[in-house]
Amino acid sequence: MTTIATASKVDSTAIAGQLLEARARTFLLVSPLTDEELQAQHDPLMSPLLWDLGHIAHFEELWLTRNLDGPVEFVEMPGLFNPFEHPRSERGALRLPRFSECRKIMDEIRGRVLDRLAANDFDPSNPLLRDGYVYNMVLQHEYQHNETMLQTLQLKRGRPYSPAARFDSPAGAFSLRGTAPRGGMLQFPGGAVEIGTRDRTAAYDNERERHVVELAPFWIDRDPVTNGDFLTFIAAGGYSAREFWSDAGWAWLTDAGARAPMYWTQVGESWFTRSMDRSGLVEPAHPVCHVSYHEAEAFARFVGKRLPTELEWEAAACWDSSSGTKRSYPWGEQAPSKDLANLDQLSFGTRPVGSYRLNVSPLGCYGMIGDVWEWTSSDFGPYPGFKSFPYPEYSEAFFGTEYKVLRGGSWATRPGAIRGTFRNWDYPVRRQIFSGFRCARDV
Ligand SMILES: [Fe+2]
């Protein structure tokens, strides 16, 4: 009975379909590019796009063939596409195969993966295979590399990237505009809140274990900080007011010379921005994007607030205080999609705050998933009882005070790579990522 139930939970045909769908998206994203554009390193922060493609394939080969057929040998395959052997800044000098060759390698590996998958081996005694975990891990890896590739495409040198396909605006997308007041803060009552997850089918090791924390009451912004809010900060001289910046933030600002979010340019009195091949006036109603942690923190000080901790963020996104229960997503249990939130890449940019009617948490916060990743004040660290799985280099190697946690995914995140408990992390100076924020305040 249990065996049948366990076996039926995993559907190899569905997994094969997801793997094909993920690959189709990867190829769609790169389809407008020439071989030279795929080979080039467009920014020292990013890999050549061909490296991402080769790396996606080799990660898949390692985890869906080698490490299943033999002992778990490597964290990453040795060679050209091993991120630890070749740091990003050096990947421009690697001799990468041409796209046609790279595609052949990808197809060959995928063929072996599908053959193995067809054998329906989800041996519950193997934690990699149980509930199809390792397939979800590899899928998410490809999804996450797609978002990284979009950072590269936005940074692309030469002619701007022109997407092969775009979503239309969702039906009724802008129904909240003008009908509901925006902005303001909501009070979270505090108390015992469950953080993290028990899920072992898709969640990463750093999201476990689920544990109870006692939170003090706090205020949190109903909406992400908008471009309009941020224009006020700029107009008030926020970038030259030392008092709003931490020491590290001021050092970054002095060095980077930032005067506005990345990709913003001032022409006369007006601010313009660009997303891929589309440029226009900065739209005040959109969430602000491409800001560093330091800029987020300075803005929060400017308005007399602070950034939320990641625990506060998760409580505001998923905890229902009235019933003492936790949702998987702000809107409930329904799997994320482009219709619920600004996710899945093909919007190629943010959308006005309030555009997604159902994207509201039990507390009433809008847009905690989608549009922009939200900086939190938390360092990236382990939850109580953390056990690294399936390899320490996924999370554990990054624990410490160097990285800040971001939550909630962005327009460039695929729906299968985001959930209420998902923890992203990056250096506080980074802003080529699709990052924004919302503020909090003590009660
Ligand atoms: Fe990777």
PDB file of N, CA and C in Angstrom, residues 19 50 54 122 151 176 202 228 257 273 277 282 299 392 426 428:
ATOM      1  N   LEU A  19      11.344  18.710 -17.792  1.00  0.00           N
ATOM      2  CA  LEU A  19      12.725  18.868 -18.264  1.00  0.00           C
ATOM      3  C   LEU A  19      12.743  19.441 -19.684  1.00  0.00           C
ATOM      4  N   LEU A  50      27.291  30.894 -23.296  1.00  0.00           N
ATOM      5  CA  LEU A  50      27.616  29.510 -23.660  1.00  0.00           C
ATOM      6  C   LEU A  50      28.120  28.719 -22.459  1.00  0.00           C
ATOM      7  N   GLY A  54      26.596  25.134 -21.176  1.00  0.00           N
ATOM      8  CA  GLY A  54      27.405  23.945 -20.928  1.00  0.00           C
ATOM      9  C   GLY A  54      27.322  23.505 -19.479  1.00  0.00           C
ATOM     10  N   PHE A 122      12.580   5.447  -8.539  1.00  0.00           N
ATOM     11  CA  PHE A 122      12.463   6.469  -7.501  1.00  0.00           C
ATOM     12  C   PHE A 122      12.661   5.812  -6.136  1.00  0.00           C
ATOM     13  N   GLN A 151      20.135  38.372 -16.317  1.00  0.00           N
ATOM     14  CA  GLN A 151      21.016  39.458 -15.817  1.00  0.00           C
ATOM     15  C   GLN A 151      22.067  39.776 -16.878  1.00  0.00           C
ATOM     16  N   LEU A 176      -6.585  46.897 -10.071  1.00  0.00           N
ATOM     17  CA  LEU A 176      -6.495  47.547  -8.760  1.00  0.00           C
ATOM     18  C   LEU A 176      -6.046  48.996  -8.860  1.00  0.00           C
ATOM     19  N   ALA A 202      11.227  19.284  -3.064  1.00  0.00           N
ATOM     20  CA  ALA A 202      11.773  20.346  -3.920  1.00  0.00           C
ATOM     21  C   ALA A 202      12.570  21.388  -3.145  1.00  0.00           C
ATOM     22  N   GLY A 228       8.457  55.716  -7.745  1.00  0.00           N
ATOM     23  CA  GLY A 228       8.005  57.031  -7.293  1.00  0.00           C
ATOM     24  C   GLY A 228       8.584  57.370  -5.928  1.00  0.00           C
ATOM     25  N   GLY A 257      30.143  55.401  -7.242  1.00  0.00           N
ATOM     26  CA  GLY A 257      29.639  56.647  -7.818  1.00  0.00           C
ATOM     27  C   GLY A 257      28.170  56.585  -8.210  1.00  0.00           C
ATOM     28  N   THR A 273      14.740  54.764 -17.927  1.00  0.00           N
ATOM     29  CA  THR A 273      15.340  53.480 -17.609  1.00  0.00           C
ATOM     30  C   THR A 273      15.178  52.546 -18.805  1.00  0.00           C
ATOM     31  N   ASP A 277      15.503  45.685 -24.552  1.00  0.00           N
ATOM     32  CA  ASP A 277      15.507  46.620 -25.680  1.00  0.00           C
ATOM     33  C   ASP A 277      14.457  47.721 -25.545  1.00  0.00           C
ATOM     34  N   VAL A 282      11.011  56.480 -16.273  1.00  0.00           N
ATOM     35  CA  VAL A 282      10.845  55.673 -15.062  1.00  0.00           C
ATOM     36  C   VAL A 282       9.382  55.781 -14.629  1.00  0.00           C
ATOM     37  N   PHE A 299      17.603  54.147   1.851  1.00  0.00           N
ATOM     38  CA  PHE A 299      16.233  54.629   1.641  1.00  0.00           C
ATOM     39  C   PHE A 299      15.412  54.416   2.920  1.00  0.00           C
ATOM     40  N   PRO A 392      27.450  20.214   0.471  1.00  0.00           N
ATOM     41  CA  PRO A 392      27.667  21.431   1.270  1.00  0.00           C
ATOM     42  C   PRO A 392      27.838  22.680   0.417  1.00  0.00           C
ATOM     43  N   ASP A 426      22.983  37.237  -1.711  1.00  0.00           N
ATOM     44  CA  ASP A 426      23.979  37.875  -2.582  1.00  0.00           C
ATOM     45  C   ASP A 426      24.757  38.915  -1.783  1.00  0.00           C
ATOM     46  N   PRO A 428      25.949  42.504  -0.626  1.00  0.00           N
ATOM     47  CA  PRO A 428      25.154  43.732  -0.487  1.00  0.00           C
ATOM     48  C   PRO A 428      25.435  44.794  -1.547  1.00  0.00           C
TER      49      PRO A 428
END
